[in-house]
Amino acid sequence: NWKDKYNIWSGLIGGFFLALSYFGTDHSQVGRYISAKNVAVIPLTSDLGSVMGVIVAHRADSFTKNDIDMFSSDGKIGSAFKLGLTKEMQHQDSITDKLTRLKNRCGMDEYIKSSTLDRLLNKETVCTAMCDIDHFKLVNDTYGHDAGDKVLRHVAETLKEQIGEAGEVFRQGGEEFVVLFNKSLENTVLEAEKIREA
């Protein structure tokens, strides 16, 4: 789940150093706020009451109750962060394929604009591999679409495992995947063959 890795650092705002970070899965120990002299950790809760993230604030002197209230989910600063986090979560959801949890075509376009173009402008190599599952229609026709979905998820997981840090994988649509490699053509061909075998 992308939220497990989610991390936003904002910088200096109004004299406070703020950090927004996903808390993890066990929220049972999170109270109204935790304060130690000049550090405050304030959970941001969704409208349903689950913890979406946490604001970590730091200042030179001690926090007042008014300061903490501004950072709470209903306070001015907390509301702004909550809105920003909600919008980012919705955006990430819109560029992620629901079945495989890979980035979809919109996510690929965004990745190309933000990462690949910079590599190309710096005259670094980027290679593309198109992946297609052979006889996939036969799987759906023989075993049903639930089995086909399992195959798609398994192929997506295998692609991610095989590629690791060497590139990015996307679901183009149907049974088609795209892999962008940050490697030379020769190394990409070798990597693509290992992926195919896997």
PDB file of N, CA, C and O in Angstrom, residues 102 131 154-169 179-181 183 187-188 190-198:
ATOM      1  N   LEU A 102       0.209  -1.226  -9.505  1.00  0.00           N
ATOM      2  CA  LEU A 102       1.251  -0.554 -10.284  1.00  0.00           C
ATOM      3  C   LEU A 102       0.707   0.800 -10.711  1.00  0.00           C
ATOM      4  O   LEU A 102      -0.510   1.009 -10.749  1.00  0.00           O
ATOM      5  N   CYS A 131       5.875  -5.464 -22.232  1.00  0.00           N
ATOM      6  CA  CYS A 131       5.630  -6.845 -21.796  1.00  0.00           C
ATOM      7  C   CYS A 131       4.172  -7.194 -22.047  1.00  0.00           C
ATOM      8  O   CYS A 131       3.282  -6.391 -21.766  1.00  0.00           O
ATOM      9  N   HIS A 154       0.078 -11.594 -10.160  1.00  0.00           N
ATOM     10  CA  HIS A 154       1.331 -12.351 -10.038  1.00  0.00           C
ATOM     11  C   HIS A 154       2.395 -11.827 -11.001  1.00  0.00           C
ATOM     12  O   HIS A 154       3.560 -11.672 -10.620  1.00  0.00           O
ATOM     13  N   VAL A 155       2.003 -11.533 -12.218  1.00  0.00           N
ATOM     14  CA  VAL A 155       2.956 -10.995 -13.199  1.00  0.00           C
ATOM     15  C   VAL A 155       3.463  -9.629 -12.728  1.00  0.00           C
ATOM     16  O   VAL A 155       4.662  -9.338 -12.807  1.00  0.00           O
ATOM     17  N   ALA A 156       2.572  -8.786 -12.216  1.00  0.00           N
ATOM     18  CA  ALA A 156       2.973  -7.462 -11.717  1.00  0.00           C
ATOM     19  C   ALA A 156       3.985  -7.594 -10.580  1.00  0.00           C
ATOM     20  O   ALA A 156       5.003  -6.895 -10.551  1.00  0.00           O
ATOM     21  N   GLU A 157       3.729  -8.519  -9.646  1.00  0.00           N
ATOM     22  CA  GLU A 157       4.645  -8.739  -8.527  1.00  0.00           C
ATOM     23  C   GLU A 157       5.997  -9.247  -9.023  1.00  0.00           C
ATOM     24  O   GLU A 157       7.053  -8.809  -8.544  1.00  0.00           O
ATOM     25  N   THR A 158       5.963 -10.157  -9.974  1.00  0.00           N
ATOM     26  CA  THR A 158       7.208 -10.694 -10.537  1.00  0.00           C
ATOM     27  C   THR A 158       8.009  -9.603 -11.228  1.00  0.00           C
ATOM     28  O   THR A 158       9.229  -9.507 -11.051  1.00  0.00           O
ATOM     29  N   LEU A 159       7.339  -8.761 -11.999  1.00  0.00           N
ATOM     30  CA  LEU A 159       8.021  -7.653 -12.668  1.00  0.00           C
ATOM     31  C   LEU A 159       8.680  -6.722 -11.649  1.00  0.00           C
ATOM     32  O   LEU A 159       9.850  -6.345 -11.798  1.00  0.00           O
ATOM     33  N   LYS A 160       7.939  -6.357 -10.598  1.00  0.00           N
ATOM     34  CA  LYS A 160       8.492  -5.459  -9.574  1.00  0.00           C
ATOM     35  C   LYS A 160       9.708  -6.081  -8.890  1.00  0.00           C
ATOM     36  O   LYS A 160      10.717  -5.422  -8.669  1.00  0.00           O
ATOM     37  N   GLU A 161       9.604  -7.381  -8.558  1.00  0.00           N
ATOM     38  CA  GLU A 161      10.714  -8.066  -7.892  1.00  0.00           C
ATOM     39  C   GLU A 161      11.939  -8.117  -8.790  1.00  0.00           C
ATOM     40  O   GLU A 161      13.061  -7.881  -8.341  1.00  0.00           O
ATOM     41  N   GLN A 162      11.733  -8.446 -10.052  1.00  0.00           N
ATOM     42  CA  GLN A 162      12.853  -8.589 -10.983  1.00  0.00           C
ATOM     43  C   GLN A 162      13.526  -7.255 -11.280  1.00  0.00           C
ATOM     44  O   GLN A 162      14.739  -7.182 -11.421  1.00  0.00           O
ATOM     45  N   ILE A 163      12.750  -6.202 -11.377  1.00  0.00           N
ATOM     46  CA  ILE A 163      13.293  -4.899 -11.771  1.00  0.00           C
ATOM     47  C   ILE A 163      13.992  -4.224 -10.594  1.00  0.00           C
ATOM     48  O   ILE A 163      15.054  -3.631 -10.751  1.00  0.00           O
ATOM     49  N   GLY A 164      13.413  -4.308  -9.419  1.00  0.00           N
ATOM     50  CA  GLY A 164      14.023  -3.689  -8.247  1.00  0.00           C
ATOM     51  C   GLY A 164      14.263  -2.205  -8.468  1.00  0.00           C
ATOM     52  O   GLY A 164      13.377  -1.462  -8.882  1.00  0.00           O
ATOM     53  N   GLU A 165      15.503  -1.773  -8.220  1.00  0.00           N
ATOM     54  CA  GLU A 165      15.870  -0.362  -8.354  1.00  0.00           C
ATOM     55  C   GLU A 165      16.334  -0.012  -9.768  1.00  0.00           C
ATOM     56  O   GLU A 165      16.698   1.130 -10.029  1.00  0.00           O
ATOM     57  N   ALA A 166      16.340  -0.991 -10.654  1.00  0.00           N
ATOM     58  CA  ALA A 166      16.887  -0.771 -12.003  1.00  0.00           C
ATOM     59  C   ALA A 166      15.942  -0.016 -12.923  1.00  0.00           C
ATOM     60  O   ALA A 166      16.321   0.381 -14.019  1.00  0.00           O
ATOM     61  N   GLY A 167      14.706   0.186 -12.509  1.00  0.00           N
ATOM     62  CA  GLY A 167      13.747   0.875 -13.365  1.00  0.00           C
ATOM     63  C   GLY A 167      12.380   0.941 -12.716  1.00  0.00           C
ATOM     64  O   GLY A 167      12.239   0.729 -11.519  1.00  0.00           O
ATOM     65  N   GLU A 168      11.373   1.221 -13.529  1.00  0.00           N
ATOM     66  CA  GLU A 168       9.992   1.325 -13.055  1.00  0.00           C
ATOM     67  C   GLU A 168       9.095   0.494 -13.957  1.00  0.00           C
ATOM     68  O   GLU A 168       9.347   0.368 -15.154  1.00  0.00           O
ATOM     69  N   VAL A 169       8.038  -0.062 -13.368  1.00  0.00           N
ATOM     70  CA  VAL A 169       7.091  -0.866 -14.142  1.00  0.00           C
ATOM     71  C   VAL A 169       5.695  -0.260 -14.018  1.00  0.00           C
ATOM     72  O   VAL A 169       5.318   0.247 -12.967  1.00  0.00           O
ATOM     73  N   VAL A 179       8.005  -1.348 -18.986  1.00  0.00           N
ATOM     74  CA  VAL A 179       9.118  -1.216 -18.052  1.00  0.00           C
ATOM     75  C   VAL A 179      10.068  -0.160 -18.592  1.00  0.00           C
ATOM     76  O   VAL A 179      10.453  -0.196 -19.760  1.00  0.00           O
ATOM     77  N   LEU A 180      10.399   0.823 -17.742  1.00  0.00           N
ATOM     78  CA  LEU A 180      11.406   1.822 -18.086  1.00  0.00           C
ATOM     79  C   LEU A 180      12.671   1.491 -17.316  1.00  0.00           C
ATOM     80  O   LEU A 180      12.649   1.386 -16.091  1.00  0.00           O
ATOM     81  N   PHE A 181      13.769   1.270 -18.058  1.00  0.00           N
ATOM     82  CA  PHE A 181      15.053   0.917 -17.459  1.00  0.00           C
ATOM     83  C   PHE A 181      16.003   2.103 -17.490  1.00  0.00           C
ATOM     84  O   PHE A 181      16.080   2.808 -18.492  1.00  0.00           O
ATOM     85  N   LYS A 183      19.207   1.887 -17.767  1.00  0.00           N
ATOM     86  CA  LYS A 183      20.384   1.088 -18.106  1.00  0.00           C
ATOM     87  C   LYS A 183      20.699   1.255 -19.574  1.00  0.00           C
ATOM     88  O   LYS A 183      19.890   1.773 -20.341  1.00  0.00           O
ATOM     89  N   ASN A 187      22.454  -3.883 -21.454  1.00  0.00           N
ATOM     90  CA  ASN A 187      22.028  -4.373 -20.141  1.00  0.00           C
ATOM     91  C   ASN A 187      20.522  -4.533 -20.054  1.00  0.00           C
ATOM     92  O   ASN A 187      20.020  -5.436 -19.388  1.00  0.00           O
ATOM     93  N   THR A 188      19.795  -3.657 -20.741  1.00  0.00           N
ATOM     94  CA  THR A 188      18.335  -3.771 -20.746  1.00  0.00           C
ATOM     95  C   THR A 188      17.896  -5.059 -21.411  1.00  0.00           C
ATOM     96  O   THR A 188      16.989  -5.748 -20.925  1.00  0.00           O
ATOM     97  N   LEU A 190      19.553  -7.846 -21.554  1.00  0.00           N
ATOM     98  CA  LEU A 190      19.838  -8.941 -20.617  1.00  0.00           C
ATOM     99  C   LEU A 190      18.795  -8.988 -19.500  1.00  0.00           C
ATOM    100  O   LEU A 190      18.319 -10.058 -19.140  1.00  0.00           O
ATOM    101  N   GLU A 191      18.470  -7.814 -18.931  1.00  0.00           N
ATOM    102  CA  GLU A 191      17.481  -7.736 -17.856  1.00  0.00           C
ATOM    103  C   GLU A 191      16.101  -8.181 -18.346  1.00  0.00           C
ATOM    104  O   GLU A 191      15.381  -8.903 -17.653  1.00  0.00           O
ATOM    105  N   ALA A 192      15.730  -7.755 -19.550  1.00  0.00           N
ATOM    106  CA  ALA A 192      14.424  -8.115 -20.105  1.00  0.00           C
ATOM    107  C   ALA A 192      14.320  -9.629 -20.288  1.00  0.00           C
ATOM    108  O   ALA A 192      13.252 -10.218 -20.042  1.00  0.00           O
ATOM    109  N   GLU A 193      15.401 -10.263 -20.690  1.00  0.00           N
ATOM    110  CA  GLU A 193      15.383 -11.727 -20.871  1.00  0.00           C
ATOM    111  C   GLU A 193      15.237 -12.424 -19.520  1.00  0.00           C
ATOM    112  O   GLU A 193      14.489 -13.405 -19.396  1.00  0.00           O
ATOM    113  N   LYS A 194      15.893 -11.910 -18.488  1.00  0.00           N
ATOM    114  CA  LYS A 194      15.744 -12.489 -17.136  1.00  0.00           C
ATOM    115  C   LYS A 194      14.306 -12.348 -16.667  1.00  0.00           C
ATOM    116  O   LYS A 194      13.747 -13.268 -16.071  1.00  0.00           O
ATOM    117  N   ILE A 195      13.712 -11.201 -16.932  1.00  0.00           N
ATOM    118  CA  ILE A 195      12.310 -10.969 -16.557  1.00  0.00           C
ATOM    119  C   ILE A 195      11.401 -11.941 -17.291  1.00  0.00           C
ATOM    120  O   ILE A 195      10.491 -12.531 -16.704  1.00  0.00           O
ATOM    121  N   ARG A 196      11.642 -12.104 -18.591  1.00  0.00           N
ATOM    122  CA  ARG A 196      10.816 -13.010 -19.390  1.00  0.00           C
ATOM    123  C   ARG A 196      10.885 -14.428 -18.843  1.00  0.00           C
ATOM    124  O   ARG A 196       9.869 -15.104 -18.684  1.00  0.00           O
ATOM    125  N   GLU A 197      12.101 -14.870 -18.503  1.00  0.00           N
ATOM    126  CA  GLU A 197      12.264 -16.218 -17.950  1.00  0.00           C
ATOM    127  C   GLU A 197      11.544 -16.351 -16.601  1.00  0.00           C
ATOM    128  O   GLU A 197      10.936 -17.379 -16.323  1.00  0.00           O
ATOM    129  N   ALA A 198      11.648 -15.323 -15.781  1.00  0.00           N
ATOM    130  CA  ALA A 198      10.991 -15.353 -14.473  1.00  0.00           C
ATOM    131  C   ALA A 198       9.472 -15.426 -14.626  1.00  0.00           C
ATOM    132  O   ALA A 198       8.791 -16.139 -13.880  1.00  0.00           O
TER     133      ALA A 198
END
